[in-house]
Coordinates of C-alpha atoms and ligand atoms in Angstrom, one line a residue:
M1 CA -8.8 19.2 6.3
K2 CA -8.3 18.1 9.3
L3 CA -12.1 16.8 10.4
H4 CA -11.5 15.0 13.4
Q5 CA -9.0 17.1 14.7
I6 CA -11.5 19.9 14.2
I7 CA -14.4 18.2 16.0
S8 CA -12.5 17.5 19.1
Q9 CA -10.4 20.5 19.3
I10 CA -13.6 21.9 19.6
A11 CA -15.7 19.3 22.2
E12 CA -12.4 19.2 24.4
Q13 CA -12.9 23.3 24.9
A14 CA -16.2 22.8 26.0
F15 CA -15.7 19.5 28.5
A16 CA -12.8 22.2 29.6
Q17 CA -15.8 25.2 29.9
A18 CA -18.5 22.2 31.9
G19 CA -15.1 21.2 33.7
L20 CA -13.9 18.1 32.6
A21 CA -10.6 20.0 31.2
G22 CA -8.2 16.3 30.5
N23 CA -10.6 14.0 30.9
P24 CA -10.4 11.7 26.9
I25 CA -12.6 12.6 24.4
V26 CA -14.3 9.6 22.3
L27 CA -15.3 11.5 18.7
Q28 CA -16.6 8.8 16.3
P29 CA -19.0 9.1 13.5
A30 CA -22.3 8.5 14.4
K31 CA -23.8 5.1 13.7
S32 CA -26.1 6.3 11.2
A33 CA -26.9 10.0 9.5
E34 CA -30.2 9.9 10.8
F35 CA -28.1 10.4 14.3
G36 CA -26.2 13.4 13.1
D37 CA -22.6 13.4 12.1
F38 CA -20.2 12.5 14.8
Q39 CA -21.2 11.6 18.7
I40 CA -19.2 12.1 21.5
N41 CA -18.8 9.4 23.9
G42 CA -16.7 11.0 26.5
V43 CA -18.8 12.5 29.1
M44 CA -20.2 8.8 30.5
G45 CA -16.3 8.3 31.5
A46 CA -15.6 11.9 33.4
A47 CA -18.6 11.6 35.5
K48 CA -18.5 8.1 37.0
K49 CA -14.7 9.3 37.3
L50 CA -16.0 12.8 39.8
K51 CA -19.4 10.9 40.4
Q52 CA -21.8 13.3 39.2
N53 CA -25.0 12.5 36.5
P54 CA -23.8 11.4 33.3
R55 CA -26.3 13.3 31.6
D56 CA -26.7 16.0 33.8
L57 CA -23.4 16.6 32.9
A58 CA -23.7 15.7 28.8
V59 CA -26.5 18.5 29.0
Q60 CA -24.4 21.0 29.9
V61 CA -21.6 20.1 27.7
A62 CA -23.8 20.0 24.2
D63 CA -25.0 23.4 25.6
I64 CA -22.3 24.6 25.4
L65 CA -21.8 22.5 22.1
K66 CA -25.1 24.8 20.1
Q67 CA -23.6 27.4 21.2
N68 CA -20.6 26.7 18.2
A69 CA -21.1 27.9 14.7
T70 CA -18.9 24.7 13.3
F71 CA -22.8 22.5 14.6
S72 CA -25.9 23.0 13.4
S73 CA -27.3 20.4 16.5
A74 CA -26.2 18.5 19.9
E75 CA -27.9 16.5 21.3
V76 CA -27.9 14.3 24.4
A77 CA -28.7 9.9 23.4
G78 CA -29.0 8.0 25.9
A79 CA -27.2 7.9 29.0
G80 CA -24.1 10.8 28.4
F81 CA -23.9 10.4 24.2
I82 CA -23.7 13.3 22.3
N83 CA -24.8 13.2 19.2
L84 CA -22.9 16.4 17.2
R85 CA -24.5 17.7 13.4
L86 CA -22.8 19.5 10.8
S87 CA -23.8 23.2 10.3
P88 CA -24.6 23.6 6.4
E89 CA -22.5 26.7 6.8
F90 CA -19.9 24.9 8.2
L91 CA -19.0 22.3 5.7
A92 CA -20.0 24.3 2.5
Q93 CA -17.0 26.9 3.7
H94 CA -14.4 23.7 3.8
L95 CA -16.0 23.0 0.7
S96 CA -15.5 25.5 -1.4
G97 CA -12.3 25.5 0.1
C98 CA -11.1 22.1 -0.7
L99 CA -12.1 23.3 -4.4
K100 CA -10.1 25.4 -4.8
D101 CA -6.9 23.8 -3.3
K102 CA -4.6 21.8 -5.9
H103 CA -4.9 19.0 -3.1
L104 CA -8.2 19.1 -2.4
G105 CA -7.7 20.5 0.8
V106 CA -5.8 17.9 1.9
E107 CA -3.0 19.2 4.4
Q108 CA 1.0 19.0 2.9
A109 CA 3.1 18.0 6.3
T110 CA 4.1 20.5 9.2
Q111 CA 7.0 18.0 9.9
P112 CA 8.4 15.6 6.4
K113 CA 8.7 12.3 7.2
T114 CA 11.6 10.8 4.8
V115 CA 10.2 7.3 4.9
V116 CA 11.8 4.7 3.3
I117 CA 9.4 1.4 1.8
D118 CA 11.1 -1.8 0.8
Y119 CA 8.6 -3.1 -1.7
S120 CA 8.0 -5.6 -4.8
S121 CA 11.5 -6.6 -4.1
P122 CA 11.8 -9.7 -6.1
N123 CA 14.4 -12.9 -6.6
L124 CA 16.1 -12.6 -9.9
A125 CA 16.7 -15.9 -9.5
K126 CA 13.0 -16.6 -11.0
E127 CA 10.8 -15.0 -12.7
M128 CA 8.1 -13.0 -10.2
H129 CA 4.9 -14.6 -9.6
V130 CA 1.2 -14.2 -7.8
G131 CA 4.0 -14.2 -4.4
H132 CA 5.3 -11.0 -5.4
L133 CA 2.1 -9.6 -6.5
R134 CA 0.3 -8.1 -2.7
S135 CA 3.6 -6.8 -2.4
S136 CA 4.0 -4.3 -5.0
I137 CA 0.8 -2.8 -5.2
I138 CA 0.3 -2.4 -1.5
G139 CA 3.7 -0.8 -1.5
D140 CA 3.8 1.3 -3.9
S141 CA -0.5 2.4 -2.9
L142 CA 1.7 3.4 0.4
A143 CA 4.5 5.4 -1.6
R144 CA 1.6 7.1 -3.2
V145 CA -0.1 8.7 0.2
L146 CA 2.5 9.0 2.4
G147 CA 3.9 11.2 -1.1
Y148 CA 0.9 12.8 -1.3
L149 CA 0.6 14.2 2.2
G150 CA 3.7 15.7 1.0
N151 CA 6.1 13.1 2.8
T152 CA 10.0 12.3 1.6
V153 CA 9.6 8.5 0.4
I154 CA 12.2 7.5 -1.4
R155 CA 11.8 3.5 -2.8
Q156 CA 13.5 0.5 -2.6
N157 CA 13.3 -2.4 -4.2
H158 CA 15.1 -4.5 -1.9
V159 CA 16.1 -7.8 -4.6
G160 CA 17.2 -10.4 -4.7
D161 CA 20.2 -10.3 -7.3
W162 CA 23.2 -12.8 -4.7
G163 CA 23.9 -16.1 -3.5
T164 CA 24.5 -19.4 -5.2
Q165 CA 21.6 -19.9 -8.1
F166 CA 23.5 -17.1 -9.5
G167 CA 26.6 -19.0 -10.1
M168 CA 24.1 -21.9 -12.2
L169 CA 22.4 -19.7 -14.0
V170 CA 24.9 -17.2 -15.0
A171 CA 27.2 -20.9 -16.5
Y172 CA 24.3 -21.5 -17.7
M173 CA 23.4 -19.1 -19.7
V174 CA 27.3 -18.5 -21.3
E175 CA 26.5 -22.6 -22.1
Q176 CA 23.8 -21.8 -24.1
Q177 CA 25.6 -18.5 -25.7
A178 CA 28.0 -20.3 -27.2
H179 CA 25.4 -23.1 -28.7
N180 CA 23.5 -19.9 -30.1
A181 CA 25.0 -17.0 -30.6
T182 CA 21.0 -15.4 -31.1
F183 CA 20.0 -16.5 -28.1
E184 CA 17.6 -14.2 -26.1
L185 CA 16.2 -15.0 -21.8
A186 CA 12.3 -14.9 -22.4
D187 CA 11.5 -17.0 -20.7
L188 CA 13.3 -16.7 -17.2
E189 CA 11.1 -19.7 -14.9
E190 CA 12.2 -22.7 -17.8
F191 CA 15.3 -20.4 -17.9
Y192 CA 16.2 -21.7 -13.9
R193 CA 14.2 -24.3 -14.4
N194 CA 16.6 -26.4 -17.3
A195 CA 19.6 -24.4 -15.9
K196 CA 18.8 -26.3 -12.4
I197 CA 18.7 -30.1 -14.7
R198 CA 21.7 -29.6 -16.2
F199 CA 23.1 -28.5 -12.8
D200 CA 21.2 -32.1 -10.8
E201 CA 22.8 -34.5 -14.1
D202 CA 26.3 -33.0 -15.3
E203 CA 28.6 -32.9 -12.4
N204 CA 31.2 -31.2 -14.6
F205 CA 28.3 -28.6 -15.3
A206 CA 27.9 -28.2 -11.4
N207 CA 31.5 -27.7 -11.4
T208 CA 31.5 -25.1 -14.0
A209 CA 28.5 -23.4 -11.7
R210 CA 30.2 -23.9 -8.3
E211 CA 33.2 -21.7 -9.3
Y212 CA 31.4 -18.8 -10.5
V213 CA 29.7 -18.5 -7.2
V214 CA 33.8 -18.6 -5.7
K215 CA 34.9 -15.9 -8.6
L216 CA 31.4 -14.2 -8.4
Q217 CA 32.5 -13.4 -4.9
S218 CA 36.2 -12.7 -5.4
G219 CA 34.7 -10.0 -7.7
D220 CA 35.9 -11.7 -10.7
E221 CA 35.3 -8.9 -13.4
T222 CA 34.2 -11.7 -16.4
V223 CA 31.8 -13.3 -13.9
L224 CA 30.9 -10.2 -12.9
A225 CA 30.2 -9.0 -15.7
L226 CA 27.9 -13.3 -16.7
W227 CA 25.4 -11.8 -13.7
R228 CA 25.3 -8.3 -14.7
Q229 CA 23.4 -9.4 -17.9
F230 CA 21.9 -11.5 -16.3
V231 CA 20.1 -9.5 -13.3
D232 CA 19.6 -6.7 -16.4
I233 CA 17.3 -9.1 -17.9
S234 CA 16.1 -10.5 -14.8
L235 CA 15.1 -7.4 -14.1
D236 CA 13.5 -6.1 -17.3
H237 CA 11.8 -8.4 -17.3
A238 CA 10.1 -6.9 -13.9
E239 CA 9.9 -3.3 -15.4
E240 CA 7.9 -5.8 -17.8
V241 CA 5.3 -6.3 -14.9
Y242 CA 5.3 -3.1 -13.0
R243 CA 4.7 -1.1 -16.3
K244 CA 1.0 -3.6 -16.9
L245 CA 0.5 -2.5 -12.8
G246 CA 1.4 1.1 -13.2
L247 CA 3.5 1.1 -10.7
L248 CA 5.4 3.7 -9.8
L249 CA 8.9 2.1 -9.2
Q250 CA 11.5 2.6 -12.0
R251 CA 15.3 1.2 -12.0
E252 CA 16.5 4.2 -10.1
D253 CA 14.2 2.5 -6.6
V254 CA 16.8 -0.9 -7.4
A255 CA 19.1 -1.8 -4.4
G256 CA 19.6 -5.2 -4.1
E257 CA 20.9 -7.6 -2.0
S258 CA 24.5 -7.2 -4.1
K259 CA 24.5 -3.5 -3.1
Y260 CA 25.1 -4.4 0.0
N261 CA 28.3 -6.9 -0.2
D262 CA 31.5 -5.4 0.5
D263 CA 30.1 -4.1 3.8
L264 CA 28.8 -7.4 5.4
Q265 CA 32.2 -7.6 6.7
N266 CA 32.7 -5.2 8.5
V267 CA 29.4 -5.5 9.7
V268 CA 29.8 -9.0 10.9
D269 CA 33.2 -7.7 12.8
E270 CA 31.6 -4.6 15.2
L271 CA 28.9 -6.7 16.1
V272 CA 31.8 -9.2 17.8
Q273 CA 33.3 -6.1 18.7
L274 CA 30.1 -3.7 20.3
G275 CA 29.9 -7.9 21.9
Y276 CA 27.0 -8.0 20.9
A277 CA 27.3 -11.1 17.9
V278 CA 28.8 -13.3 20.0
D279 CA 31.1 -16.9 18.7
D280 CA 28.1 -20.3 18.5
K281 CA 29.9 -23.7 17.3
G282 CA 31.9 -21.4 14.8
A283 CA 29.3 -19.3 13.6
K284 CA 28.7 -15.6 14.3
V285 CA 25.2 -15.6 16.6
V286 CA 23.2 -12.3 17.4
F287 CA 21.7 -14.0 21.2
L288 CA 18.2 -11.5 21.4
D289 CA 16.2 -12.1 25.0
E290 CA 13.6 -10.5 23.4
F291 CA 13.2 -13.7 21.3
K292 CA 13.3 -17.0 23.0
N293 CA 13.5 -20.5 21.5
K294 CA 11.6 -23.3 22.5
D295 CA 14.1 -23.9 25.7
D296 CA 13.7 -21.0 26.7
E297 CA 16.9 -19.5 26.7
P298 CA 17.7 -16.6 24.2
A299 CA 16.8 -16.7 20.4
G300 CA 20.0 -16.4 18.0
F301 CA 20.4 -14.7 15.2
I302 CA 22.6 -16.0 12.8
V303 CA 25.0 -12.9 11.2
Q304 CA 27.8 -15.4 10.0
K305 CA 27.8 -19.1 9.0
Q306 CA 30.6 -21.7 10.4
D307 CA 32.3 -21.4 6.3
G308 CA 32.2 -17.8 6.7
G309 CA 28.8 -17.2 4.4
F310 CA 26.4 -14.2 4.8
L311 CA 23.1 -15.1 5.1
Y312 CA 19.8 -12.7 4.1
S313 CA 19.8 -11.6 7.8
T314 CA 23.1 -10.2 7.9
T315 CA 22.0 -8.0 4.2
D316 CA 19.7 -6.9 5.6
L317 CA 21.6 -5.2 8.6
A318 CA 24.4 -3.9 6.6
C319 CA 21.0 -2.3 4.9
I320 CA 19.5 -1.2 7.3
R321 CA 22.2 0.1 9.0
Y322 CA 22.2 2.0 5.2
R323 CA 18.9 3.2 5.7
V324 CA 19.5 5.3 8.6
R325 CA 22.7 6.3 7.6
S326 CA 23.1 6.7 4.0
L327 CA 19.3 7.6 3.0
K328 CA 18.4 9.3 6.6
A329 CA 15.4 7.8 7.2
D330 CA 12.4 9.3 9.6
R331 CA 10.9 5.5 8.8
I332 CA 11.1 2.5 7.1
M333 CA 8.5 -0.2 5.7
Y334 CA 8.6 -3.5 4.4
V335 CA 5.7 -4.1 2.6
V336 CA 7.1 -8.5 3.2
D337 CA 4.8 -12.0 3.3
T338 CA 3.0 -12.4 7.0
R339 CA 6.3 -15.6 6.7
Q340 CA 9.1 -13.2 7.4
S341 CA 7.6 -11.1 10.3
L342 CA 10.8 -13.3 12.6
H343 CA 13.2 -12.1 10.6
F344 CA 12.4 -9.0 10.2
Q345 CA 11.3 -8.1 14.6
Q346 CA 14.6 -9.5 14.6
A347 CA 16.7 -7.8 12.5
F348 CA 15.0 -4.8 14.3
A349 CA 15.5 -5.7 17.9
A350 CA 19.8 -6.6 16.7
T351 CA 20.7 -3.0 15.4
R352 CA 18.8 -1.3 18.0
K353 CA 20.6 -2.9 20.1
S354 CA 23.8 -2.2 18.4
G355 CA 22.9 1.4 18.1
W356 CA 22.1 1.4 14.4
L357 CA 18.7 1.3 14.3
P358 CA 17.8 4.8 16.7
E359 CA 14.3 5.2 19.0
N360 CA 13.8 7.8 16.4
V361 CA 14.1 5.8 13.4
L362 CA 10.9 3.6 13.3
A363 CA 11.0 0.5 12.0
E364 CA 8.3 -1.5 10.9
F365 CA 6.9 -4.5 9.3
I366 CA 4.3 -4.3 7.2
G367 CA 2.9 -8.2 7.1
F368 CA 0.5 -9.4 4.2
G369 CA -1.3 -12.6 4.0
M370 CA -2.3 -14.8 0.3
M371 CA -3.7 -14.5 -2.0
L372 CA -6.5 -17.9 -2.4
G373 CA -7.4 -20.1 -5.4
K374 CA -11.8 -20.4 -5.3
D375 CA -11.1 -24.0 -3.4
G376 CA -9.1 -21.9 0.0
K377 CA -5.6 -23.2 -1.3
P378 CA -3.1 -20.6 -2.0
F379 CA -3.5 -19.8 -6.1
K380 CA -1.5 -21.9 -8.1
T381 CA -2.0 -22.6 -12.2
R382 CA -4.8 -25.9 -12.2
S383 CA -2.2 -27.9 -13.3
G384 CA -1.0 -27.2 -9.6
G385 CA 2.1 -24.5 -10.8
T386 CA 2.9 -21.3 -9.8
V387 CA 1.0 -18.8 -11.5
K388 CA 3.5 -16.1 -13.4
L389 CA 2.3 -12.7 -12.7
I390 CA 2.6 -10.9 -15.5
E391 CA 0.2 -14.2 -18.0
L392 CA -2.4 -13.7 -14.4
L393 CA -2.1 -9.6 -15.5
N394 CA -2.7 -9.9 -19.6
E395 CA -5.5 -12.4 -18.3
A396 CA -7.3 -9.3 -16.3
V397 CA -6.8 -7.9 -19.4
E398 CA -8.3 -10.3 -21.6
R399 CA -11.5 -10.8 -19.4
A400 CA -12.0 -7.2 -18.9
T401 CA -11.8 -6.6 -22.6
A402 CA -14.7 -8.6 -23.8
L403 CA -16.2 -7.6 -21.0
V404 CA -16.5 -4.2 -22.2
R405 CA -16.7 -5.4 -25.8
E406 CA -19.9 -7.9 -24.4
K407 CA -21.7 -4.5 -22.6
N408 CA -21.3 -1.8 -25.9
P409 CA -20.9 -4.4 -28.9
D410 CA -20.6 -0.7 -31.0
L411 CA -17.2 0.2 -29.3
P412 CA -14.0 0.3 -31.9
A413 CA -11.9 -2.2 -30.9
E414 CA -8.7 -0.5 -30.2
T415 CA -11.2 1.6 -26.8
A416 CA -12.7 -1.5 -25.8
A417 CA -9.2 -2.8 -25.1
K418 CA -8.0 0.3 -23.4
I419 CA -11.1 0.1 -21.2
G420 CA -10.1 -3.1 -20.1
T421 CA -6.9 -2.7 -19.7
V422 CA -8.0 -0.2 -17.1
V423 CA -10.8 -2.0 -15.7
G424 CA -8.7 -5.5 -16.2
I425 CA -5.7 -3.8 -13.9
G426 CA -7.9 -1.8 -11.8
A427 CA -10.2 -4.8 -10.4
V428 CA -6.8 -6.9 -9.8
K429 CA -5.0 -3.9 -7.1
Y430 CA -8.4 -3.2 -5.9
A431 CA -9.5 -6.5 -4.8
D432 CA -6.4 -7.1 -3.0
L433 CA -5.5 -3.8 -1.9
S434 CA -9.3 -3.6 -0.3
K435 CA -9.1 -6.4 1.7
N436 CA -7.3 -6.4 5.3
R437 CA -3.9 -7.2 4.0
N438 CA -3.6 -9.2 7.6
S439 CA -5.4 -11.7 6.2
D440 CA -5.6 -13.7 3.0
Y441 CA -8.0 -13.8 0.6
V442 CA -10.0 -15.8 -2.2
F443 CA -9.1 -14.2 -5.5
D444 CA -12.0 -15.2 -7.4
W445 CA -12.7 -13.2 -10.7
E446 CA -16.1 -12.8 -11.3
N447 CA -16.3 -11.3 -7.4
M448 CA -13.7 -8.5 -9.0
L449 CA -14.6 -7.5 -12.1
S450 CA -17.8 -6.6 -11.2
F451 CA -20.1 -3.4 -11.5
E452 CA -21.8 -4.0 -8.4
G453 CA -20.1 -4.2 -5.1
N454 CA -17.3 -3.3 -3.9
T455 CA -15.1 -2.7 -7.0
A456 CA -12.3 -1.8 -9.0
P457 CA -15.2 -1.3 -12.0
Y458 CA -18.1 0.1 -9.6
L459 CA -15.7 2.8 -8.3
Q460 CA -14.4 3.5 -11.8
Y461 CA -17.6 3.9 -13.7
A462 CA -19.4 6.0 -10.4
Y463 CA -16.7 8.2 -12.1
T464 CA -17.2 8.1 -14.7
R465 CA -21.2 9.3 -14.4
V466 CA -20.4 12.2 -12.2
Q467 CA -18.0 12.9 -15.6
S468 CA -20.9 12.3 -17.6
V469 CA -23.1 15.0 -15.3
F470 CA -20.6 17.2 -16.5
K471 CA -20.8 17.0 -20.4
K472 CA -24.6 17.6 -19.6
A473 CA -24.3 21.0 -17.6
G474 CA -23.3 23.0 -20.6
E475 CA -22.0 26.5 -18.9
W476 CA -22.0 26.6 -15.2
N477 CA -21.1 28.9 -12.4
T478 CA -17.8 26.9 -11.0
Q479 CA -17.3 29.8 -8.5
A480 CA -20.5 29.7 -7.1
A481 CA -21.5 29.4 -3.3
I482 CA -22.4 26.0 -2.5
T483 CA -25.7 25.7 0.1
L484 CA -26.6 22.2 1.0
N485 CA -30.6 22.3 2.4
E486 CA -30.8 18.5 1.5
P487 CA -30.0 15.4 4.1
L488 CA -27.6 13.8 1.5
E489 CA -26.1 16.8 0.0
Q490 CA -25.1 17.4 3.9
Q491 CA -24.4 13.5 4.4
L492 CA -22.4 14.7 0.9
A493 CA -20.9 17.4 1.6
V494 CA -19.6 15.6 5.5
E495 CA -17.7 12.9 3.7
L496 CA -16.2 14.9 1.0
L497 CA -14.3 16.6 4.1
K498 CA -12.9 13.4 6.0
F499 CA -10.8 12.7 2.4
E500 CA -8.0 13.9 4.4
D501 CA -8.4 12.1 7.7
V502 CA -8.6 8.7 5.8
L503 CA -5.3 9.5 4.2
Q504 CA -3.8 9.6 7.8
S505 CA -5.1 6.7 8.9
V506 CA -3.5 5.0 5.6
A507 CA -0.4 7.0 6.2
E508 CA 0.4 5.8 10.2
T509 CA -1.3 2.2 10.3
S510 CA -0.3 1.2 5.9
F511 CA -4.2 -0.3 5.5
P512 CA -4.6 0.6 1.9
H513 CA -8.8 -0.7 2.7
Y514 CA -9.1 2.3 4.8
L515 CA -8.9 4.8 1.7
A516 CA -11.1 1.6 -0.7
N517 CA -14.0 0.9 1.4
Y518 CA -14.1 5.6 2.0
L519 CA -13.9 5.6 -1.1
Y520 CA -16.7 2.8 -2.2
Q521 CA -18.7 4.5 0.4
L522 CA -18.9 8.0 -1.5
A523 CA -19.4 6.5 -4.2
T524 CA -22.5 4.9 -2.8
L525 CA -23.0 7.9 -1.4
F526 CA -23.2 10.1 -4.2
S527 CA -25.3 8.1 -6.2
R528 CA -28.0 7.8 -3.4
F529 CA -27.7 12.1 -4.2
Y530 CA -27.6 11.7 -7.2
E531 CA -31.6 10.2 -6.9
A532 CA -32.2 12.2 -3.8
C533 CA -31.2 15.7 -5.1
P534 CA -31.7 16.5 -8.9
I535 CA -28.3 18.3 -10.7
L536 CA -29.5 19.2 -14.0
K537 CA -32.9 19.9 -13.3
A538 CA -32.6 21.4 -10.8
E539 CA -32.3 25.6 -11.3
G540 CA -30.3 28.7 -10.9
A541 CA -28.4 28.2 -7.2
V542 CA -29.3 24.8 -6.3
R543 CA -28.3 23.4 -9.3
D544 CA -24.1 25.5 -9.3
S545 CA -24.3 24.2 -5.8
R546 CA -25.0 20.6 -6.6
L547 CA -23.0 20.9 -9.4
Q548 CA -19.8 22.6 -7.2
L549 CA -20.3 18.7 -4.8
A550 CA -20.5 17.1 -7.8
K551 CA -17.8 17.8 -9.9
L552 CA -15.2 17.8 -5.5
T553 CA -16.9 14.4 -5.4
G554 CA -15.3 13.3 -8.5
E555 CA -12.0 14.3 -7.6
T556 CA -12.2 12.8 -5.0
L557 CA -13.1 10.3 -6.4
Q558 CA -10.0 10.2 -8.7
Q559 CA -7.4 11.6 -6.5
G560 CA -8.5 8.7 -4.4
L561 CA -8.3 5.6 -6.2
S562 CA -5.2 7.1 -7.9
L563 CA -3.6 6.9 -4.9
L564 CA -5.0 3.4 -4.6
G565 CA -2.7 3.5 -8.3
I566 CA -5.7 2.8 -9.9
E567 CA -6.2 5.1 -13.1
T568 CA -9.9 6.4 -14.1
L569 CA -11.4 7.2 -17.6
E570 CA -13.7 9.5 -18.9
M571 CA -16.0 6.9 -20.5
M572 CA -16.6 3.5 -20.4
Ligands
LIG1 N1 13.4 -10.8 -1.6 C1 13.1 -11.1 -0.9 C2 11.7 -12.6 -1.8 O1 10.6 -12.9 -2.4 C3 11.8 -10.0 -0.5 C4 13.0 -9.0 0.3 C5 12.1 -7.8 1.3 N2 13.0 -6.5 1.8 C6 13.2 -6.6 2.3 N3 15.0 -5.8 3.0 N4 14.5 -7.9 2.6 O2 10.7 -13.1 -0.2

């Protein structure tokens, strides 16, 4: 349910009745539960405008709100705030609705949007490293949330599968295959390094590599087949990482740079014909008034180099056009490292100008900061190299498994490994998703694997605690009515009803940490409720009602974590 919206509408009516129609209502969650559940902050502004006493006006509005069965109290505080407490009947009725609904009361979009999300998008010349982690998991979580709200989500993995490096890599692959019939490309990183060494030290090899680039560009079938072979192997590597991370991304979602090759010349020609791209020292450039260079002149966005070659930017222009025309996107999201922000702002501006990105299509750059080591510097291996993503994930699983065995030495090895996988991967994802993506964050094993604080293990454990209640509960009336008498029952109820509001704000702002923080708050509240309001020791209707609250809490935690791409376990 859209709790915030429902209360806002009621407040709006009350404002109108009190003669304040049209004045903005500032509705916020209460600062602390002792004051109520929500606070209205808009009366003061209205009073000022109307030159009336804010307190008198607030009393009037509060008196109207008190009549509404939604609230059990509406109290004026300070000069004109109104503290609202939701009535137990209202809460109980909506909780029952959520329990009966397979979407936990979250409404499906009445006007679903087609949302294209560009995420992960590694360069296939090399192996995935930690720099690809954030895009992969932030993008995946946004895809899940937007889909859950009823939108049509189209995932696009814009892999870097084209460019001069591929000539070198294919040449090296051919050379290796000639030497060794059973050659297998197991370590991409090492392969790239060795190919580069060959390229730098052997002129003949370098010439072959260049020849391959030319052949690739002219569509030579033999070299293209070799290139495809290389790309496939590299994608297999990426998919191993995706499986380990539990991402939604599939092979069908791959729409790499090469997909747009045939359209690049058209893009440039059309921009020139339309008069948007002009010749600048032999290169084709779109000048954008919105962006100024250091001499305060419109910045140039190069779409074709002097030598006729195309660029990363040309591809993105073709790609935007494709996503609008063929994929029929209403919204296009790019989950990419903040350092590419300017590139995308310019690509959006250029395609707005040319009409390829119409006003009614939203284009968003969803940037993110860096992953840092404990020393506050970019995350590296001990020897200063880039950390391979697969190795990082393996380490997470190993560490978590060791921790699980330490806590519970009697677990069979297989069970410990299963739990360790879910906890380890969950910990890495949650540590990232629970922070504001715009900031850099410190990657710290001890913190993320801790069972206390705002971590995945804490939340996963909270979920198993809820489940253990049901293991002990025996038969109970799953249709029982909910009655909320204790303050903590009511607080938990209010929190449960905020689920959809939180998902909506994640969808709007693309900040998954709103969901993470909500789940943490929910889990903390549940454990306070659990302490204060015995479930299994209670009797009759009270026991059943508390079991209902526990049930919805468990389901919300599980669903919420799953929207972050994090698994839960029935026991740990
Ligand atoms: N492959 C690029 C990189 O690793 C990211 C691609 C992002 N998406 C795009 N449409 N340009 O930096």
